[in-house]
Amino acid sequence: MNIIESGENSLIKTVIKLKERKYRYQYGKFVLEGYRLIKDSLLGGFSDCGYIVVIAQSRYNDYCAEFKNITVVSDRLFEKISETVNSQGILAIVDIPEFKTAFSSDMCLYLDRVRDPGNLGTIVRTAAACDFRDIILDDCVDLFNPKTVRSSMSAISACGFFHSADSAQLKSSGYVILAADAKGEDIRAVSRNIKNSKVCLIIGNEANGIKDELKRSADISVALPMENGIESLNASVSAGILMYYLKYFNSSLRS
């Protein structure tokens, strides 16, 4: 078994560089770290992507039977390249999948300038759970940021992503566009009027909401009912409640 022990090794240098966005897109690769994240992602939508699994020497026997394309590195080097505090001794370098150009889901999510990587990962995970499988990323934090990838818990591999889309494209694809806004109509009432419709839900920036031109393009602005003087919720919380309501609570609309 060959074991990489030098920090000058090209693979080690690549993993370190992939912590930065510019290198992720220059090389067309990103990093998954952790056993469950790697296993679920490679068994899911990333099954056709090229990848290399990197394992710490002391954990080789734990993982060697489950993965192909394995490279083993010394424990010291693995600590150097790991992004997690309590490392599981395994990461994977994966090819960035192609972004989509055509919609295929009846439920679409439009994210407008979501800038917190944890928020983005949480929203993507909830979107996958609610079958919002087409996700538009309009000037958002990088989808392949390590914190976003960890927060999504493999859900990135279950969804399709778009760099952008305009309202005309969405409407020509048959979507009713809903903009999440604190001054909008109660989502419970709105949902009764859009039975059997394809839905695109827009979630805005954490601090500033949805930009004006995008809000004007929406068919309806929707809001969550709130009590006790609370006016707004965290973007990922709001997105989650709205998506769950549209998918599950209004179960007569969706199979």
Coordinates of C-alpha atoms in Angstrom, one line a residue:
M1 CA 0.0 0.0 0.0
N2 CA 1.4 3.4 -1.1
I3 CA 1.0 6.1 1.5
I4 CA 1.4 9.8 0.7
E5 CA 3.5 11.4 3.4
S6 CA 4.7 14.6 1.7
G7 CA 2.9 17.9 1.8
E8 CA 4.4 18.7 -1.6
N9 CA 2.4 15.9 -3.2
S10 CA 0.1 17.4 -5.9
L11 CA -3.0 15.8 -4.5
I12 CA -2.4 17.3 -1.1
K13 CA -1.8 20.7 -2.6
T14 CA -5.1 20.3 -4.6
V15 CA -7.2 19.5 -1.6
I16 CA -5.8 22.5 0.3
K17 CA -6.5 24.8 -2.7
L18 CA -10.1 23.5 -3.0
K19 CA -10.9 25.3 0.3
E20 CA -11.0 28.5 -1.9
R21 CA -13.8 29.2 -4.3
K22 CA -11.6 30.3 -7.2
Y23 CA -9.8 27.0 -7.2
R24 CA -12.9 24.9 -7.0
Y25 CA -14.1 26.4 -10.3
Q26 CA -10.7 26.5 -11.8
Y27 CA -10.3 22.7 -11.2
G28 CA -14.0 21.9 -11.5
K29 CA -13.8 20.0 -8.2
F30 CA -14.9 20.3 -4.6
V31 CA -14.4 18.3 -1.3
L32 CA -16.8 16.1 0.6
E33 CA -15.7 15.2 4.1
G34 CA -17.1 12.6 6.5
Y35 CA -18.2 9.0 6.0
R36 CA -22.0 9.4 5.8
L37 CA -21.8 12.5 3.6
I38 CA -19.5 10.7 1.1
K39 CA -21.4 7.5 1.1
D40 CA -24.8 9.1 0.6
S41 CA -23.6 11.5 -2.0
L42 CA -21.7 8.9 -4.1
L43 CA -24.7 6.6 -4.0
G44 CA -27.0 9.4 -4.9
G45 CA -26.8 12.1 -7.6
F46 CA -23.0 12.1 -7.6
S47 CA -22.7 8.5 -8.6
D48 CA -21.7 9.5 -12.2
C49 CA -19.2 12.2 -11.1
G50 CA -15.5 11.5 -11.1
Y51 CA -14.0 11.2 -7.6
I52 CA -11.0 10.2 -5.5
V53 CA -11.5 9.0 -1.9
V54 CA -8.7 10.1 0.4
I55 CA -8.3 8.1 3.6
A56 CA -6.1 8.6 6.7
Q57 CA -3.7 5.7 7.1
S58 CA -5.1 4.7 10.6
R59 CA -8.7 4.5 9.1
Y60 CA -7.8 2.5 6.0
N61 CA -9.2 -0.8 7.3
D62 CA -12.5 1.0 8.3
Y63 CA -13.3 2.2 4.8
C64 CA -11.3 0.2 2.2
A65 CA -14.0 -2.3 1.5
E66 CA -16.7 0.3 0.8
F67 CA -15.0 2.7 -1.7
K68 CA -13.1 2.6 -4.9
N69 CA -10.5 5.0 -6.2
I70 CA -8.8 5.2 -2.8
T71 CA -5.7 7.2 -2.0
V72 CA -4.1 6.8 1.5
V73 CA -2.3 9.6 3.3
S74 CA -0.5 9.8 6.6
D75 CA -2.5 10.8 9.6
R76 CA -0.4 13.9 10.0
L77 CA -1.2 15.0 6.4
F78 CA -4.9 14.2 6.8
E79 CA -5.1 16.5 9.8
K80 CA -3.5 19.2 7.6
I81 CA -6.1 18.9 4.9
S82 CA -9.2 18.2 7.0
E83 CA -11.8 20.9 7.5
T84 CA -13.6 19.3 10.5
V85 CA -12.7 19.4 14.2
N86 CA -13.2 15.7 14.9
S87 CA -12.2 14.2 11.6
Q88 CA -13.5 10.7 10.6
G89 CA -10.3 10.2 8.5
I90 CA -12.1 10.2 5.1
L91 CA -12.8 12.8 2.4
A92 CA -13.5 12.8 -1.3
I93 CA -12.5 15.0 -4.2
V94 CA -15.5 15.1 -6.5
D95 CA -16.1 16.7 -9.9
I96 CA -18.5 19.6 -9.8
P97 CA -21.7 18.4 -11.5
E98 CA -23.1 20.3 -14.5
F99 CA -25.7 23.0 -13.7
K100 CA -29.1 22.6 -15.3
T101 CA -30.7 24.6 -18.1
A102 CA -34.2 23.1 -18.3
F103 CA -36.7 22.6 -15.5
S104 CA -37.9 19.1 -14.6
S105 CA -39.7 19.5 -11.2
D106 CA -43.2 20.7 -10.4
M107 CA -41.8 22.5 -7.4
C108 CA -38.9 24.9 -7.9
L109 CA -37.0 27.1 -5.4
Y110 CA -35.5 30.5 -6.3
L111 CA -32.8 31.7 -3.9
D112 CA -32.0 35.4 -4.2
R113 CA -28.6 36.3 -2.7
V114 CA -28.7 33.9 0.1
R115 CA -25.2 34.6 1.5
D116 CA -24.7 32.5 4.6
P117 CA -23.3 29.0 3.7
G118 CA -25.0 27.3 6.6
N119 CA -28.4 28.8 5.6
L120 CA -27.9 27.7 2.0
G121 CA -27.0 24.1 3.0
T122 CA -30.0 23.9 5.3
I123 CA -32.4 25.3 2.7
V124 CA -31.1 22.8 0.1
R125 CA -31.5 19.9 2.5
T126 CA -35.1 21.0 3.3
A127 CA -35.8 21.5 -0.4
A128 CA -34.7 17.9 -1.2
A129 CA -37.0 16.6 1.6
C130 CA -39.9 18.6 0.2
D131 CA -39.2 17.5 -3.4
F132 CA -38.2 21.0 -4.6
R133 CA -35.7 19.4 -6.9
D134 CA -35.0 22.4 -9.1
I135 CA -33.1 25.2 -7.3
I136 CA -32.0 28.5 -8.8
L137 CA -29.0 30.2 -7.2
D138 CA -29.1 33.9 -8.0
D139 CA -25.9 35.5 -6.7
C140 CA -25.8 33.2 -3.7
V141 CA -22.8 32.0 -1.6
D142 CA -21.0 29.2 -3.4
L143 CA -22.9 25.9 -3.4
F144 CA -19.7 24.0 -2.9
N145 CA -18.4 26.0 0.1
P146 CA -17.4 23.4 2.6
K147 CA -19.8 24.6 5.2
T148 CA -22.7 24.6 2.7
V149 CA -21.8 21.0 1.7
R150 CA -21.7 19.9 5.3
S151 CA -25.0 21.6 6.1
S152 CA -26.7 20.1 3.2
M153 CA -25.9 16.5 4.4
S154 CA -25.7 15.1 0.9
A155 CA -28.9 16.8 -0.3
I156 CA -26.8 18.7 -3.0
S157 CA -26.6 15.3 -4.8
A158 CA -30.4 15.0 -4.8
C159 CA -31.2 18.3 -6.5
G160 CA -30.6 20.1 -9.8
F161 CA -29.2 23.6 -9.8
F162 CA -29.4 26.6 -12.1
H163 CA -27.0 29.6 -12.2
S164 CA -29.9 31.9 -12.9
A165 CA -33.4 32.1 -14.5
D166 CA -35.8 35.0 -15.3
S167 CA -39.5 35.2 -14.6
A168 CA -40.3 34.8 -18.3
Q169 CA -38.5 31.5 -18.3
L170 CA -40.3 30.4 -15.2
K171 CA -43.7 31.4 -16.4
S172 CA -43.2 29.8 -19.8
S173 CA -42.4 26.6 -17.9
G174 CA -45.8 26.9 -16.2
Y175 CA -44.8 28.0 -12.7
V176 CA -46.9 30.1 -10.5
I177 CA -44.3 32.4 -8.8
L178 CA -44.6 33.0 -5.1
A179 CA -42.4 35.6 -3.4
A180 CA -41.9 35.2 0.3
D181 CA -42.5 38.6 1.9
A182 CA -43.6 39.6 5.4
K183 CA -46.3 41.8 3.9
G184 CA -47.6 39.1 1.6
E185 CA -50.9 37.1 1.7
D186 CA -51.2 34.3 4.2
I187 CA -49.7 31.2 2.6
R188 CA -52.7 29.1 3.9
A189 CA -55.2 31.1 1.8
V190 CA -53.0 31.4 -1.2
S191 CA -52.4 27.7 -1.5
R192 CA -56.1 27.0 -1.8
N193 CA -56.1 29.1 -5.0
I194 CA -53.2 27.3 -6.7
K195 CA -54.4 23.8 -6.6
N196 CA -52.5 21.5 -9.0
S197 CA -50.3 24.3 -10.1
K198 CA -46.5 24.1 -10.6
V199 CA -44.9 26.4 -8.0
C200 CA -41.7 28.4 -7.9
L201 CA -41.0 29.8 -4.4
I202 CA -38.6 32.8 -4.1
I203 CA -36.6 33.2 -0.9
G204 CA -34.7 36.4 -0.5
N205 CA -31.5 37.7 1.1
E206 CA -31.1 37.2 4.9
A207 CA -30.9 41.0 5.6
N208 CA -32.7 42.7 2.6
G209 CA -35.3 40.2 1.4
I210 CA -36.1 39.8 -2.3
K211 CA -34.8 42.4 -4.7
D212 CA -37.6 44.7 -6.0
E213 CA -37.5 43.7 -9.6
L214 CA -37.8 40.1 -8.7
K215 CA -40.6 40.7 -6.3
R216 CA -42.5 42.6 -9.0
S217 CA -42.2 39.7 -11.3
A218 CA -43.9 37.3 -8.8
D219 CA -47.6 36.4 -9.3
I220 CA -48.3 36.5 -5.5
S221 CA -46.4 37.5 -2.4
V222 CA -46.9 35.1 0.5
A223 CA -46.2 35.3 4.2
L224 CA -46.3 33.1 7.3
P225 CA -48.8 34.0 10.0
M226 CA -47.0 35.0 13.2
E227 CA -47.9 35.8 16.8
N228 CA -46.5 37.7 19.7
G229 CA -45.2 40.6 17.7
I230 CA -42.7 38.5 15.7
E231 CA -42.3 40.1 12.3
S232 CA -39.8 37.7 10.5
L233 CA -37.9 34.5 10.8
N234 CA -34.4 33.3 9.7
A235 CA -34.3 32.7 5.9
S236 CA -33.8 29.0 6.2
V237 CA -36.6 28.6 8.8
S238 CA -39.0 30.6 6.6
A239 CA -38.1 28.6 3.5
G240 CA -38.5 25.4 5.4
I241 CA -41.9 26.1 6.7
L242 CA -43.2 27.4 3.4
M243 CA -41.9 24.4 1.5
Y244 CA -43.3 22.0 4.0
Y245 CA -46.6 23.7 3.8
L246 CA -46.7 23.7 0.1
K247 CA -45.7 20.1 -0.2
Y248 CA -47.2 18.3 2.8
F249 CA -49.8 20.3 4.8
N250 CA -51.7 21.0 1.6
S251 CA -51.5 17.4 0.7
S252 CA -54.5 17.5 -1.6
L253 CA -52.3 19.4 -4.1
R254 CA -49.4 17.0 -4.2
S255 CA -49.0 13.3 -4.5

